[in-house]
Every structure is written in C-alpha cells, then in structure tokens.
Short mmCIF file of C-alpha atoms in Angstrom, two decimals:
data_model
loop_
_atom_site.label_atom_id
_atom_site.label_comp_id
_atom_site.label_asym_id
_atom_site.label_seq_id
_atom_site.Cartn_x
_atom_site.Cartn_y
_atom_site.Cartn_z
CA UNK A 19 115.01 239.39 154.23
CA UNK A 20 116.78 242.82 154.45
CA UNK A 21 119.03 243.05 152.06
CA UNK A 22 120.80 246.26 154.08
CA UNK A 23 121.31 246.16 157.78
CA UNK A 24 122.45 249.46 160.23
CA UNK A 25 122.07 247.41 163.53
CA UNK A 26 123.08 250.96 165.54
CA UNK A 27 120.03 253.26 165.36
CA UNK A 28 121.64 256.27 167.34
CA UNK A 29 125.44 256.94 167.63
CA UNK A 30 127.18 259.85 169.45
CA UNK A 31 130.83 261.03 168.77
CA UNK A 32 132.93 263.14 170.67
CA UNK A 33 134.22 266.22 168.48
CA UNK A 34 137.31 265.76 166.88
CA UNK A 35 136.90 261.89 167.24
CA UNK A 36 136.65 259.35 164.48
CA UNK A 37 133.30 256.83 164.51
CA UNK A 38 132.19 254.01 162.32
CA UNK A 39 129.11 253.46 161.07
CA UNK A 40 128.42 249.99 160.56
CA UNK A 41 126.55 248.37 157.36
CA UNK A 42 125.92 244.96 156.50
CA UNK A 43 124.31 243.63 153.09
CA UNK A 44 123.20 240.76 151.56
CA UNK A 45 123.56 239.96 148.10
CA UNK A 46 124.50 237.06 145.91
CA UNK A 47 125.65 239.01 143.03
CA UNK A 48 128.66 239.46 142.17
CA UNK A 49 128.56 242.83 140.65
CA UNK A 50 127.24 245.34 142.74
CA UNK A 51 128.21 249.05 144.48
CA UNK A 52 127.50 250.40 148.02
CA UNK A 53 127.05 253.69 148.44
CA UNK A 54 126.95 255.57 151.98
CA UNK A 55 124.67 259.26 151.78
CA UNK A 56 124.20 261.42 154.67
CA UNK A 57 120.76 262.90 155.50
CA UNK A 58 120.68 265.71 157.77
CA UNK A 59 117.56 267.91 159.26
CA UNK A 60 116.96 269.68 156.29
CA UNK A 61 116.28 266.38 154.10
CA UNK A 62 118.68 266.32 151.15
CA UNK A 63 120.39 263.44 150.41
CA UNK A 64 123.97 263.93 150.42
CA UNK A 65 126.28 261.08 148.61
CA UNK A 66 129.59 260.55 150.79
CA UNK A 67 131.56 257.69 149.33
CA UNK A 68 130.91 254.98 147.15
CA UNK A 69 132.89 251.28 146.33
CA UNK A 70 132.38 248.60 144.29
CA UNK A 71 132.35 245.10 144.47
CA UNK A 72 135.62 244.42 142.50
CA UNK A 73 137.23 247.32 143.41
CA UNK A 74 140.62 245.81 145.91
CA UNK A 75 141.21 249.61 147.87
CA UNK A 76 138.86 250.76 150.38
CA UNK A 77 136.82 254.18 149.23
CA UNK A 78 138.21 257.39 150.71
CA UNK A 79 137.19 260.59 150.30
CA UNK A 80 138.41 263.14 152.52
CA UNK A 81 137.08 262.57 156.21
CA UNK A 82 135.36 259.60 154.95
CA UNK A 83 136.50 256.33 154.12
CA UNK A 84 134.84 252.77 153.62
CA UNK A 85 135.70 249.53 155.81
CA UNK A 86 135.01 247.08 152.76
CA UNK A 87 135.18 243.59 153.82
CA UNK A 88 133.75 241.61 151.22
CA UNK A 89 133.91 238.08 152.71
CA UNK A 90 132.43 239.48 155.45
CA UNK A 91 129.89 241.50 153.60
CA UNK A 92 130.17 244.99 155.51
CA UNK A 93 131.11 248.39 154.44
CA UNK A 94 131.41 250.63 157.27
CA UNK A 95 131.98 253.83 156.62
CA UNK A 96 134.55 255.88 159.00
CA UNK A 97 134.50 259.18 159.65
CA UNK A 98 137.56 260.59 160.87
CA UNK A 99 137.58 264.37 162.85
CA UNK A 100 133.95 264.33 163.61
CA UNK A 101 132.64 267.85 163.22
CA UNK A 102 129.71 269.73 164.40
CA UNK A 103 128.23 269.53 160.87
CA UNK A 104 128.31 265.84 160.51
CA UNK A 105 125.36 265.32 163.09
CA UNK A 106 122.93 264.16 160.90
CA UNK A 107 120.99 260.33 159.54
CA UNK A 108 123.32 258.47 157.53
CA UNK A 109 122.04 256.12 155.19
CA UNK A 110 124.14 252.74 153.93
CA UNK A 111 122.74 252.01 150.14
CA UNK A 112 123.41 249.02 147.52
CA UNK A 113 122.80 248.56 143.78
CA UNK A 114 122.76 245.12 142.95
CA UNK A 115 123.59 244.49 138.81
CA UNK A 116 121.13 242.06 138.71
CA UNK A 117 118.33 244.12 140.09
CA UNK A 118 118.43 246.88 137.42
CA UNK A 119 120.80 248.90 139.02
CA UNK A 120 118.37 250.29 141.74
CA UNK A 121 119.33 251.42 144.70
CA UNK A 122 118.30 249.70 148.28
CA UNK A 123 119.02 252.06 151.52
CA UNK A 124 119.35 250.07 155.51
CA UNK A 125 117.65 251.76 157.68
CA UNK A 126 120.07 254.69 159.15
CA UNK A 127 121.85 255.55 161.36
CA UNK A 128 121.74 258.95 163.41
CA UNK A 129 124.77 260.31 164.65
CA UNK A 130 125.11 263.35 166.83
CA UNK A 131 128.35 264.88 167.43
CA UNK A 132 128.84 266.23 171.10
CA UNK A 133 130.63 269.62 171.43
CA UNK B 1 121.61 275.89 139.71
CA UNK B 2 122.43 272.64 137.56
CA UNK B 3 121.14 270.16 141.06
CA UNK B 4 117.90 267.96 141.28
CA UNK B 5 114.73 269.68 141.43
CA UNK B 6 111.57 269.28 142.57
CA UNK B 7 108.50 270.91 142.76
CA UNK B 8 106.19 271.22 144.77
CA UNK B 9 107.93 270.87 148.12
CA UNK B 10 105.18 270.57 149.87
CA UNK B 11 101.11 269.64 149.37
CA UNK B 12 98.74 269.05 151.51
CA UNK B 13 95.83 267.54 150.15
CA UNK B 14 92.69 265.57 151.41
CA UNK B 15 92.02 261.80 151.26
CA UNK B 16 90.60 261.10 147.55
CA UNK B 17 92.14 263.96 145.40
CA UNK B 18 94.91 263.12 142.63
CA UNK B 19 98.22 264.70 143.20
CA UNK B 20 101.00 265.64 140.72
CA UNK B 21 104.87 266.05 141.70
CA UNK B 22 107.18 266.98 138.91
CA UNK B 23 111.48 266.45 139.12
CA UNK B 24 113.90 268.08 136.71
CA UNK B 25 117.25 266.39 136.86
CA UNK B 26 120.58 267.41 136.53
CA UNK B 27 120.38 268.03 132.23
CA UNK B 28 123.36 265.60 131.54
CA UNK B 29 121.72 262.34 133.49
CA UNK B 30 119.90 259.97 131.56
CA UNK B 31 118.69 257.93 134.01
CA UNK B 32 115.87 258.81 136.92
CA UNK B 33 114.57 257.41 139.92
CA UNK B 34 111.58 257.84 141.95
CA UNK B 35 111.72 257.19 146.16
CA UNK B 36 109.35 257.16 148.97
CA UNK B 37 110.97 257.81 152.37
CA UNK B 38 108.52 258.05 155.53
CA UNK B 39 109.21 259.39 158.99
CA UNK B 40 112.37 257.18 160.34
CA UNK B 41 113.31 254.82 157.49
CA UNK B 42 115.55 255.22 154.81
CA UNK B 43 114.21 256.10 151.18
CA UNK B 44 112.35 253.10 149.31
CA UNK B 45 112.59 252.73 145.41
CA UNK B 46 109.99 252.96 143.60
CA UNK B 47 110.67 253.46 139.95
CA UNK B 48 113.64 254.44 137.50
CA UNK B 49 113.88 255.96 133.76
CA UNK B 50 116.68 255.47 131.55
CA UNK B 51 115.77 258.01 129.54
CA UNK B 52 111.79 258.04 128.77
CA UNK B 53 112.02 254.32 129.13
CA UNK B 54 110.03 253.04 132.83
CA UNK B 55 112.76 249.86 133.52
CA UNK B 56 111.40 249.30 136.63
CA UNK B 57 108.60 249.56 139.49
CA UNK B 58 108.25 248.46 142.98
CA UNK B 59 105.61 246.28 143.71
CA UNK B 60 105.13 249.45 146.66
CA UNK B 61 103.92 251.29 143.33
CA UNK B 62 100.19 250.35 143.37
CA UNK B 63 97.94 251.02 140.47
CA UNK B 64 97.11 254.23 141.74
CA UNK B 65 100.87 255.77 141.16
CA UNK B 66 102.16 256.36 137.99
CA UNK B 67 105.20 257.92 136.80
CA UNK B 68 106.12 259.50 133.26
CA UNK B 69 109.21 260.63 132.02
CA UNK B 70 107.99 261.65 128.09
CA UNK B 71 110.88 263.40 126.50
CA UNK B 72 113.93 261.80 128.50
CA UNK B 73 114.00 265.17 130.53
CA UNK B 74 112.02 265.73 133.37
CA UNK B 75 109.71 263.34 135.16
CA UNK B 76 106.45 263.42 137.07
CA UNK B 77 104.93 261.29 139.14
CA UNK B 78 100.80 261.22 139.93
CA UNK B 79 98.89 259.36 142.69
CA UNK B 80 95.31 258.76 142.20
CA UNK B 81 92.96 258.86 144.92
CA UNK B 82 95.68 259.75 147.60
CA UNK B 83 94.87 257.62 151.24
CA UNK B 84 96.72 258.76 154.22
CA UNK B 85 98.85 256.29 153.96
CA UNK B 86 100.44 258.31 150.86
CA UNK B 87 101.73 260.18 153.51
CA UNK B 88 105.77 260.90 152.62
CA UNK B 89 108.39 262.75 151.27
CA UNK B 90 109.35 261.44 147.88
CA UNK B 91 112.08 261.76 146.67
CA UNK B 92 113.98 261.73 142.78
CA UNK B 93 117.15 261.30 141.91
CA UNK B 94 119.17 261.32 139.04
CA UNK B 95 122.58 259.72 137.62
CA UNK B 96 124.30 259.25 134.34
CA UNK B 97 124.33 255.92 133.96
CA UNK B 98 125.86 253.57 137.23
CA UNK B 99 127.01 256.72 138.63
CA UNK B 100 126.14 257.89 142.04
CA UNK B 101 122.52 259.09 142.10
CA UNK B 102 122.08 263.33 143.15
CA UNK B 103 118.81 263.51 145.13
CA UNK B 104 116.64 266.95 145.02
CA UNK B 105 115.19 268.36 148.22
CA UNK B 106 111.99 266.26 147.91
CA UNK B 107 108.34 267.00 148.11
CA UNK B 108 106.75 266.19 151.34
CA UNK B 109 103.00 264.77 150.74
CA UNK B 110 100.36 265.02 153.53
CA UNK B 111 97.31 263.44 153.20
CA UNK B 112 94.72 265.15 155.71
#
C-alpha cells in the first residue's frame, strides 16, 4: 500500500494566486514528521516546510504553510502568491519513527504557474 | 560551499561495468542517506548512515549495490555489474539527526 498519496499529477496556478497541494499518508505510528520539498527542472531537492505529528500549529514558513489534519491524515501544503519561480515538481515526504527515521516521498505533484 | 555534494554528476557507462558515486555532506550532519529517483516518480530510499554505521537498506538495494560510509564523513555508493535498469539519478542527502534532510544535485546514471 502507498504509504504517501499526491492524487493531482499536474496543477496550474494563476500568478499571484494561492494553490494547495494535496498529500495524504498512511501510517500507524504515532511519532512521525512530513516534510513537503520542491523539485524544479534543474533537480535539487529543495525542503519547504516541515510538521510533526504532535506538533498542535500548522507549519508556516513564509509563502508556504501546511494544512495538517491529523484525523484526517493530510498535510497539504499551501502556497500563497504563486510566483513565476514556484513552477516546478513538488514532492510530499514522511518519516515514520518506527521505520528508522527514513524518509518516504508520494509521487509529486507538478505545478506550473501561468503568467 | 558548506551544501551536499556529489560527484560525478553524470556517467554513462555500458551494461556490465561497476560504477562508483561518491557524496560529501554538509560537515556538521551525522547522518546520510542514499536515494534512487527515476524519470517521473519521487526519490526512493535506499540506505542511511548514522555516522559510519549502515542502519538501514531497501530491499530495492540488491546485492549488487553497496554503500560505505568509513570514517563518518563522506559516503560512496558502488553498483556491480550495472543493467539498464540502473538507469537513475541518485540522490544523497544529509541531516543532523531528525532534522530535515539537504539533498546535493545528484548524479544521473545511464546505462547504455
């Protein structure tokens, strides 16, 4: 079973508009962290935000924020003023404290932001 | 630069031949992970170090990879008898402990 879901393959945002990502996971530990990275053509890995299982505020870090509902088991990740820049794959990521504290990514998403 | 490197970033090599990718992390992070990430799909683990200590492999880490991390610093990783299938960019990362894990620029493996 996957234990990280991105059910929207493609996205496209409107400059200056906010989108959400979407991310589900699946997990049966308590203790564990999700972690959203952006990829874009060039092929680093770029960590965005990050929020853990116990922590009770949503993530924010500048433009981006996290959409943590636990009882639902998403973390969405928000980005607010979409910019040219931000067209790139973005990759949702767990650690589960069971599993060693490795790291499984969903899928991706790719977003393109429309001038 | 104090970031994630790797080297080579690219190699092409031909179906049978052993290849050898090396990642220096960033000097302060003790532990380091290995990732395969092909065309499409988001990175997939493969091993980590805490320290020169192997924790943990991926069952997607036959016995033709292995990984080495000898003096806690920098880390290679070597794949025996390369198949096409080898085919990737792979990936290491490094964190200091449960800390958010700083990728390097990757080396991108073709197998011809």
């Amino acid at each position: 079973a996957q234990k990280i879901t991105q059910t929207q393959p493609g996205m496209f945002v409107q400059e200056k508009e906010a989108v959400t990502l979407d991310c589900t996971y699946d997990t049966s530990d308590q203790s564990y962290g999700l972690f959203w990275y952006k990829q874009p053509s060039s092929g680093e890995m770029i960590f965005l935000i990050y929020q853990g299982s116990y922590d009770e505020q949503n993530a924010t870090e500048g433009r981006y924020s996290l959409n943590f509902q636990k009882a639902r088991k998403s973390a969405n990740l928000v980005i607010s003023a979409s910019q040219l820049g931000d067209s790139a794959m973005y990759f949702c990521a767990m650690r589960e404290e069971t599993s060693y504290d490795k790291v499984i990514f969903g899928p991706g998403t790719s977003l393109s932001v429309i001038p | 630069d104090t970031g994630v490197s790797q080297d080579p970033r690219h190699k092409i090599t031909k179906r049978g031949q052993n290849v050898t990718f090396r990642c220096d992390p960033i000097s302060e992070h003790n532990r380091l992970y290995w990732y395969r990430q092909t065309l499409g799909q988001g990175p997939e683990f493969l091993t980590y170090f805490q320290n020169e200590a192997q924790l943990e492999k991926s069952r997607l880490l036959s016995d033709r990879f292995s990984a080495e991390r000898p003096k806690g610093s920098f880390s290679t990783l070597e794949i025996q008898r390369t198949e096409q299938g080898d085919s990737a960019m792979y990936l290491c990362a490094s964190s200091f402990n449960r800390g958010e894990q700083f990728f390097g620029p990757g080396t991108r493996l073709t197998v011809l």
